[in-house]
Short mmCIF file of C-alpha atoms in Angstrom, two decimals:
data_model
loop_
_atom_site.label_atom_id
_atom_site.label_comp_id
_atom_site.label_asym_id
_atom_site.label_seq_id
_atom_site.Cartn_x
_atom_site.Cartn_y
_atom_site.Cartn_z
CA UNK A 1 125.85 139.02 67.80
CA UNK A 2 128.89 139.70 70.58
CA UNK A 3 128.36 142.32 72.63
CA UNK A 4 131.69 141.51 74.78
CA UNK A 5 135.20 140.40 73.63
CA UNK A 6 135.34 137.80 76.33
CA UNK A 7 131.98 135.75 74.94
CA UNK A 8 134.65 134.20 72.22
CA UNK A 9 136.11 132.70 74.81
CA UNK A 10 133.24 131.03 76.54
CA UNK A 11 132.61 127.28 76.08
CA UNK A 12 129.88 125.49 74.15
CA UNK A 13 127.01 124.97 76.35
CA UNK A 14 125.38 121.90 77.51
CA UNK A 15 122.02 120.85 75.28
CA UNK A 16 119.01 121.16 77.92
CA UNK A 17 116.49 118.66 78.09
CA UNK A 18 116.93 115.08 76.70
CA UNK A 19 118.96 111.82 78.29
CA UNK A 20 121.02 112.93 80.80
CA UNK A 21 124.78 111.41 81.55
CA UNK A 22 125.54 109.63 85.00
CA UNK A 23 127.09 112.87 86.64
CA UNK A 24 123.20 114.32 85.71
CA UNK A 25 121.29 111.05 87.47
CA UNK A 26 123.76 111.97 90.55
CA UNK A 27 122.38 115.41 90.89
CA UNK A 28 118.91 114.61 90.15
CA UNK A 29 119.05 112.14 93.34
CA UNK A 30 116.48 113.39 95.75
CA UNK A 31 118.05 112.24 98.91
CA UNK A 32 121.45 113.86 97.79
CA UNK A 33 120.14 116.83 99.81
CA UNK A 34 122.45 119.18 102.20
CA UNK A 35 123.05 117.75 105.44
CA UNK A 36 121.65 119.83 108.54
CA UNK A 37 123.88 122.26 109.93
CA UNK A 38 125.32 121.31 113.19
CA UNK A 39 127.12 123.57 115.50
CA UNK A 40 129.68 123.05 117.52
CA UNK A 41 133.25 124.32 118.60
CA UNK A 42 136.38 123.94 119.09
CA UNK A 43 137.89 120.23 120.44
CA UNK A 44 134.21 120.00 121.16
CA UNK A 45 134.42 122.64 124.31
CA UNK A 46 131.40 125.72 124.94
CA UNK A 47 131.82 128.84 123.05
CA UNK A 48 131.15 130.69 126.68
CA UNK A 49 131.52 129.37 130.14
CA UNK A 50 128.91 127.97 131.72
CA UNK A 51 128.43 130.30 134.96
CA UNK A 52 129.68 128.32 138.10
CA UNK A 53 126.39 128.87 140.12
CA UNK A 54 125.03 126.67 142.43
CA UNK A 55 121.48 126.91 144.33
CA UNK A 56 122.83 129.63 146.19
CA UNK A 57 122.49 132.25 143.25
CA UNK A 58 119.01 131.58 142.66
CA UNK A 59 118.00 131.65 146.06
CA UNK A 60 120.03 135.54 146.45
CA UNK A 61 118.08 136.35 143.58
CA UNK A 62 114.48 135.12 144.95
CA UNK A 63 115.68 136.20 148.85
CA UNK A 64 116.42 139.67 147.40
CA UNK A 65 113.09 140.05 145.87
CA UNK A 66 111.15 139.21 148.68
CA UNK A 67 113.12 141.64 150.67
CA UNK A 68 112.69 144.71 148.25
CA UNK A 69 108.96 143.78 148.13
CA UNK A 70 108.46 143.42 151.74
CA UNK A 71 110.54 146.63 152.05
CA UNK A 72 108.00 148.87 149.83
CA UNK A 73 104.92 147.22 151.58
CA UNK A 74 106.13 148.66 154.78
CA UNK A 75 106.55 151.57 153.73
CA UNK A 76 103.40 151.87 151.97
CA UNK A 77 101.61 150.36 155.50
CA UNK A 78 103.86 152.84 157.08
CA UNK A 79 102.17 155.76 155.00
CA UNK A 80 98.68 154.21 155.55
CA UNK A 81 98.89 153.42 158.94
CA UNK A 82 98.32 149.45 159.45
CA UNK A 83 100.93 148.68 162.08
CA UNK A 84 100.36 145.32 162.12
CA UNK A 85 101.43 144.84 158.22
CA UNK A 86 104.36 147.92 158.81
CA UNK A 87 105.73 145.62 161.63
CA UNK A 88 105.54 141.75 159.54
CA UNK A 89 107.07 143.44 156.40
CA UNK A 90 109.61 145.63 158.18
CA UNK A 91 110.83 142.32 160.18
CA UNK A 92 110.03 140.14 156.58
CA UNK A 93 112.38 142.83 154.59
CA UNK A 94 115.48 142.47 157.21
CA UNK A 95 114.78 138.99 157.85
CA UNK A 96 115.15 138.23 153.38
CA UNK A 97 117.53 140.84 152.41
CA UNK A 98 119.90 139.13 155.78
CA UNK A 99 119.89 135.67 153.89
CA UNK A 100 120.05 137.05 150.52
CA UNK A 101 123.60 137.92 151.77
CA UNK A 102 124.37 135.04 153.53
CA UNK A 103 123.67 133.05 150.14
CA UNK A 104 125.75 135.18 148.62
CA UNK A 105 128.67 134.76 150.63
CA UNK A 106 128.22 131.45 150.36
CA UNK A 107 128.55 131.53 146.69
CA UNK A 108 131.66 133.73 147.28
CA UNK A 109 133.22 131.31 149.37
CA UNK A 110 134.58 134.26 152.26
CA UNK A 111 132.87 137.27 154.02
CA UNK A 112 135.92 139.34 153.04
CA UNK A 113 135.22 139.28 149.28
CA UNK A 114 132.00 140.62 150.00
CA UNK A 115 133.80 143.50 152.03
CA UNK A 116 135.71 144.16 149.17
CA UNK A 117 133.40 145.36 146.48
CA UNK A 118 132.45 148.14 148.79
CA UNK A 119 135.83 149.13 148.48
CA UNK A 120 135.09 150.92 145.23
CA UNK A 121 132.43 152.57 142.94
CA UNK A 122 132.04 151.45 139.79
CA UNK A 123 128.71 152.65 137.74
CA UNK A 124 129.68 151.11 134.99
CA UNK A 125 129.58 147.61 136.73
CA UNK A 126 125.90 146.14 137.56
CA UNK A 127 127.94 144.03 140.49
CA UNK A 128 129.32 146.81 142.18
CA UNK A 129 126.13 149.63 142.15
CA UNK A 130 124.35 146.55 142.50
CA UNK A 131 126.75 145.86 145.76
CA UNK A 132 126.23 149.84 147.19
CA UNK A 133 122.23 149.14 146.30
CA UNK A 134 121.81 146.21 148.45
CA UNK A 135 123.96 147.63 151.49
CA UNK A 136 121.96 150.57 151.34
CA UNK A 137 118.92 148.67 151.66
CA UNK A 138 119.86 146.96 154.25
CA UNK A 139 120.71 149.99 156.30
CA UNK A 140 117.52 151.42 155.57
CA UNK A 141 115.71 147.76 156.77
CA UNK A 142 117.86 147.62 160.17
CA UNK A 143 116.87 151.70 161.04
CA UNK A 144 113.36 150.27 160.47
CA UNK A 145 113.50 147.36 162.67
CA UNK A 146 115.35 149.19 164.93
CA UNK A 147 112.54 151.85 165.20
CA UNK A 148 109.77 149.18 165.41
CA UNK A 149 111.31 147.40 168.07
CA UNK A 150 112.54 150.52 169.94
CA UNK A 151 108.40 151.61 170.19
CA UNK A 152 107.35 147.95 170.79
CA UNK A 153 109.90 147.72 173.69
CA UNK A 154 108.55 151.07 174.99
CA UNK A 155 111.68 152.93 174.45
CA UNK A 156 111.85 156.70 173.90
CA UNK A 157 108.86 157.30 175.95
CA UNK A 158 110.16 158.15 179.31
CA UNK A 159 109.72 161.83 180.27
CA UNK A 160 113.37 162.42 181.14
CA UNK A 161 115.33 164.03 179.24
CA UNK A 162 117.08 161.46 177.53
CA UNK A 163 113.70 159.29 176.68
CA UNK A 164 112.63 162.31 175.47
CA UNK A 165 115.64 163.10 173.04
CA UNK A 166 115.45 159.01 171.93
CA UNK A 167 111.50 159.69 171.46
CA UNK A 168 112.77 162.73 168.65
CA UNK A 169 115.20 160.23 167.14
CA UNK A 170 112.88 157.75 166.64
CA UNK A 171 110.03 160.06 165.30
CA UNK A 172 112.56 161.03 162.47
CA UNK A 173 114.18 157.30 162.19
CA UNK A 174 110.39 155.79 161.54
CA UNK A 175 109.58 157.68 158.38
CA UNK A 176 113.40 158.04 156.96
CA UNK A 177 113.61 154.45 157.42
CA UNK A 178 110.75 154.00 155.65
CA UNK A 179 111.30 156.42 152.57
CA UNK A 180 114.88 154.46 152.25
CA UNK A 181 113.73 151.21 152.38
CA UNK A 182 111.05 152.14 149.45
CA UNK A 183 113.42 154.33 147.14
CA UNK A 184 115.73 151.08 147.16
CA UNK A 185 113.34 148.88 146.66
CA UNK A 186 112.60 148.53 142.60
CA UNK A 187 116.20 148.79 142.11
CA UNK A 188 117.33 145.94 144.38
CA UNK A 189 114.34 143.71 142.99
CA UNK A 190 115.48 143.94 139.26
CA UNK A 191 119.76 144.74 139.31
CA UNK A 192 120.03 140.79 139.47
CA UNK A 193 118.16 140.63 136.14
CA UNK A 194 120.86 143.64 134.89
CA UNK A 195 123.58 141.65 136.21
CA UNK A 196 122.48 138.36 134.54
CA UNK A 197 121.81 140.27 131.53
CA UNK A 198 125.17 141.85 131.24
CA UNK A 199 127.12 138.13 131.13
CA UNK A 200 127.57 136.08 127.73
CA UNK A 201 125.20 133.52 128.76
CA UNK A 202 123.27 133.60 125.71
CA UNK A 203 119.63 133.18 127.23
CA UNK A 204 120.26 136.28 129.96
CA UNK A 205 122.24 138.29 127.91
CA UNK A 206 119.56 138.31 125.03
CA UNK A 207 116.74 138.73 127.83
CA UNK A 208 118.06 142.41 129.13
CA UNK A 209 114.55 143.79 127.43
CA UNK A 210 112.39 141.88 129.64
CA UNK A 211 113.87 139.98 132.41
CA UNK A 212 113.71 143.28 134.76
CA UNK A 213 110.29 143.30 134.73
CA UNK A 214 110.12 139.75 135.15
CA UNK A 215 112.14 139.89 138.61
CA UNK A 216 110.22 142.60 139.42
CA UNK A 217 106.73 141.22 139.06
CA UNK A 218 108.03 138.00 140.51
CA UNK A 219 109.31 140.32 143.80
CA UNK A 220 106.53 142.04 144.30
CA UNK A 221 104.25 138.87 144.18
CA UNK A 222 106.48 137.06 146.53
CA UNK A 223 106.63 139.60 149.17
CA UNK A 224 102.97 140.12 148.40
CA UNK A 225 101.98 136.67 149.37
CA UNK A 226 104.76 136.45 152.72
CA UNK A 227 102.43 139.54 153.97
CA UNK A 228 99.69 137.70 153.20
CA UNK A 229 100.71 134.73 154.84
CA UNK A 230 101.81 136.96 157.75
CA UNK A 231 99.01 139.17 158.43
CA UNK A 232 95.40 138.76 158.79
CA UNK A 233 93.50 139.56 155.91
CA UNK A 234 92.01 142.87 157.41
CA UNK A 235 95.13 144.40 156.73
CA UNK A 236 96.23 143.36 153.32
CA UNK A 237 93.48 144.77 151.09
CA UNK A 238 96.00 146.54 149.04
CA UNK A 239 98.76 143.76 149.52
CA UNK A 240 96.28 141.46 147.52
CA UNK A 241 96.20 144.27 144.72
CA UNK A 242 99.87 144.42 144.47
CA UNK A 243 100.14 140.81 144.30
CA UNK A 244 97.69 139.84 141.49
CA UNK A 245 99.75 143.06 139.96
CA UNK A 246 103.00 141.65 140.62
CA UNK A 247 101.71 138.46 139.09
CA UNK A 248 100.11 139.47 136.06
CA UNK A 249 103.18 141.60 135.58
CA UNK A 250 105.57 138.52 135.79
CA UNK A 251 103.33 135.99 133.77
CA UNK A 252 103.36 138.55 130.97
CA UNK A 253 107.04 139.78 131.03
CA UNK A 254 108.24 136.04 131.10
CA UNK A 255 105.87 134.86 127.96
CA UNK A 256 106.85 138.27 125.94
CA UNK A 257 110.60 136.78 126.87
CA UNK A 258 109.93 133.50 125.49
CA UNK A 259 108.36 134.76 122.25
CA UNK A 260 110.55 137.44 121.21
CA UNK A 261 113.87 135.07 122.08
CA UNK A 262 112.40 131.98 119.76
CA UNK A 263 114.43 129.18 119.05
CA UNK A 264 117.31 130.81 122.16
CA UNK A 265 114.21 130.20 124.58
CA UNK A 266 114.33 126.21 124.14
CA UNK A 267 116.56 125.88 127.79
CA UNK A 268 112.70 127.43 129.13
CA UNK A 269 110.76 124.42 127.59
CA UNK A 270 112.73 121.62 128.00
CA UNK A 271 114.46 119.35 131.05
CA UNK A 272 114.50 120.87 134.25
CA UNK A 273 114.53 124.32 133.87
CA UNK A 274 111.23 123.76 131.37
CA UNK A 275 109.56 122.07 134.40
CA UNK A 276 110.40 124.36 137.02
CA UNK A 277 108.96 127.40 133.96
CA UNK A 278 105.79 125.64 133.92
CA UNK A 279 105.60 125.18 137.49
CA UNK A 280 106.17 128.38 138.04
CA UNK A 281 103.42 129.76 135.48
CA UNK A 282 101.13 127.82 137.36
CA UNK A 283 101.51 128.42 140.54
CA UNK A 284 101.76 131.95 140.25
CA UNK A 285 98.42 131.64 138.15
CA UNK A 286 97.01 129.87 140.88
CA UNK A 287 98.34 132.31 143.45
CA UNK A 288 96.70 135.28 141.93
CA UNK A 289 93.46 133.36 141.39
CA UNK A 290 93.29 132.34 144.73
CA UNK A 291 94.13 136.19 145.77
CA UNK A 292 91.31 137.98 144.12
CA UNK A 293 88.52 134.97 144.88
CA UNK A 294 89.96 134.10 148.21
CA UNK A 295 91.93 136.20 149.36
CA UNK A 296 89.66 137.56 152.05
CA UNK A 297 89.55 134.93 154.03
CA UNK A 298 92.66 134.15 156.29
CA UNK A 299 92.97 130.52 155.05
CA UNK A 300 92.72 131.27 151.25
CA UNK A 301 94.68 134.70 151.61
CA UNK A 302 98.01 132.07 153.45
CA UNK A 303 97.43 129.61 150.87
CA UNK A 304 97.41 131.93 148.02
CA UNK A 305 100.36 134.00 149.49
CA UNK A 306 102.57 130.77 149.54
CA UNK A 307 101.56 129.74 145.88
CA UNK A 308 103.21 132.70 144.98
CA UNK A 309 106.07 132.57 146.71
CA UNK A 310 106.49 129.02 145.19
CA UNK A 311 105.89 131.01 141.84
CA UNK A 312 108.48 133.33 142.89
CA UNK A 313 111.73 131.12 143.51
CA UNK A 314 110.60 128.22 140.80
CA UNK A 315 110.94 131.58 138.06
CA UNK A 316 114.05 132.34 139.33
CA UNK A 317 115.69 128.67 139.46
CA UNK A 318 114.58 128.36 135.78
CA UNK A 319 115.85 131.23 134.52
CA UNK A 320 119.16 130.72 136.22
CA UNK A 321 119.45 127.05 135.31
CA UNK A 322 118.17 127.89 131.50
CA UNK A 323 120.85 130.08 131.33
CA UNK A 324 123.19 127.99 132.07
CA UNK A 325 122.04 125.06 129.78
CA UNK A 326 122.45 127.59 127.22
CA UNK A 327 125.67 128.26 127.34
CA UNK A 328 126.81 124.49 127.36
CA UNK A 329 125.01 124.20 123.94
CA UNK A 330 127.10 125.97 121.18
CA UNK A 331 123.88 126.40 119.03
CA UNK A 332 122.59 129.26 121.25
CA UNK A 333 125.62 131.30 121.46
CA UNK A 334 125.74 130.92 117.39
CA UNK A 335 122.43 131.86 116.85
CA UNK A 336 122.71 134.86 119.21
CA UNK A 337 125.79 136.05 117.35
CA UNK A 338 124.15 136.03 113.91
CA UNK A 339 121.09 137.82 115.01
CA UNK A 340 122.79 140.36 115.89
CA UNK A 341 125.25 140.38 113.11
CA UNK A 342 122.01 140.66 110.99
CA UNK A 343 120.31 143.18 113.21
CA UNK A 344 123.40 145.58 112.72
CA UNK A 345 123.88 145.02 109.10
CA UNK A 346 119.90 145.81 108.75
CA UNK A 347 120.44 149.35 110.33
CA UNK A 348 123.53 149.83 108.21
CA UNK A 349 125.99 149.87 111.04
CA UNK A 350 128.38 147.40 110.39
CA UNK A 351 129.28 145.61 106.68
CA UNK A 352 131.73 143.32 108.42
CA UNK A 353 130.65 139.72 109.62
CA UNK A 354 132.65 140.04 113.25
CA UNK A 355 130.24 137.81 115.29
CA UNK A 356 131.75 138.61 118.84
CA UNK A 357 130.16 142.16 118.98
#
């Protein structure tokens, strides 16, 4: 029976089963299989540019951290009243935050170009609010090194009339100082993981949900263990507290990263970036450890403090440097692409296959 005028037209088919012909033996051959997709591009260049970073990145990035850190420590020694600590971190936080821009001028190649991205405001550009962010910060660190050594140096004192008037400043620079240095600090420790994140690079760009809180737990262990290392343990009770926080906070953030990204996270587990990951898990596990067992001590408190400083800057070499290794490989940027074709098709967004978006 025909149900459509077009079956007349259809040839005789094959019989099933029986002796097969030559062309049959051909396809039956089990290593005739599909060869493995390879990707590549192009004349055999990257799909994105590798960033042109050196060491001097990485180093603004861990510099920066350890200067937000130190920055909310103060303040929060400040607010408590442990001068020693207020003093170590106020002088730590101007001390990092002043070679966190020397690195980066160094990466910029002149002062001037520096100079010039406070020429405008841009909100929609992570570099330039990032820019305003750390200039502010570093305003706010130099008022409170100013006001430390102003009272160490006995200035503002005097019962004149002008060391009286310089006393007043001071009171009010102290505290303001303070309150500046910790409303800047969370967003100068994590607008280098925005700014990474808002690149191609496949690794950073597909890392935006977590690598925040990775830079921030990494910053606030850092400066954690450099007022460790700095002051005597009588003073750092809470330091110690924020550092196995900032620790556990990292460890976590960075794993969650690597599981969620899959087969994009390779660059972490692999060549040098994997060894400076696992060096970096370690020695941040070891730094917190040696924090809440030790940590009372002065020995085991310095030791433990520079673990995690060596945590600190080995996370933020690997990231960098997986990032990079990422975008030289063509696979990454590929498999990035598709995801998120197939993540947009999913919600019903898009029915096209543009890749770029």
């Amino acid at each position: 029976m025909t149900l459509s005028p077009f079956d007349s037209d259809r040839g005789p088919e094959l019989p099933r089963g029986g002796r097969r012909g030559k062309k049959d033996r051909r396809r039956a051959d089990p290593n005739a299989t599909v060869p493995e997709a390879r990707f590549s591009s192009y004349y055999g260049h990257q799909i994105v540019k590798p960033a042109p970073w050196g060491h001097e990145i990485p180093a603004y990035f861990f510099l920066g951290g350890v200067a937000a850190g130190s920055g909310l420590i103060g303040a929060l020694a400040h607010g408590k009243g442990l001068g020693t600590l207020r003093r170590n971190s106020r002088y730590s936080a101007l001390g990092a935050v002043a070679l966190s821009g020397a690195t980066l001028i160094a990466d910029l190649g002149r002062p001037e170009r520096f100079v010039n991205m406070l020429r405008t405001v841009k909100l929609t550009s992570p570099m330039s609010v990032g820019t305003w962010i750390f200039s502010a910060f570093s305003a706010s660190s130099g008022l409170a090194v100013a006001a430390e050594a102003a009272s160490a140096l006995g200035i503002g004192s005097g019962r004149s009339g002008a060391g009286r008037a310089v006393g007043k400043a001071l009171a009010v620079a102290g505290p303001l100082a303070s309150i500046g240095s910790a409303a800047f600090s969370a967003p100068l420790a994590s607008y280098t993981a925005v700014l990474a994140s808002d690149t191609a690079t496949p690794l950073w760009h597909e890392s935006y949900r977590e690598l925040p809180f990775v830079f921030t737990g990494s910053a606030l262990a850092a400066s954690s263990g450099l007022a460790m290392l700095t002051t005597p343990a009588a003073q750092t009770a809470e330091v110690r507290r924020l550092a196995v926080l900032g620790a556990a906070a990292d460890t976590a953030a960075f794993h969650l990263m690597k599981h969620r990204l899959g087969q994009l996270a390779e660059p972490l587990e692999r060549g040098r970036p994997g060894t400076l990951a696992k060096a970096a898990t370690a020695l941040t596990a070891a730094g917190a450890a040696g924090t809440a067992l030790f940590g009372r001590s002065r020995l085991g408190s310095a030791l433990s403090g520079l673990a995690l400083m060596a945590g600190s800057a080995a996370t933020r070499f690997a990231v960098v440097e997986a990032g990079i290794e990422s975008a030289k490989d063509p696979k990454y940027t590929v498999i990035s692409q598709k995801a998120r074709l197939a993540a947009r098709r999913a919600s019903g967004r898009v029915t096209d296959s543009i890749v770029t978006a």
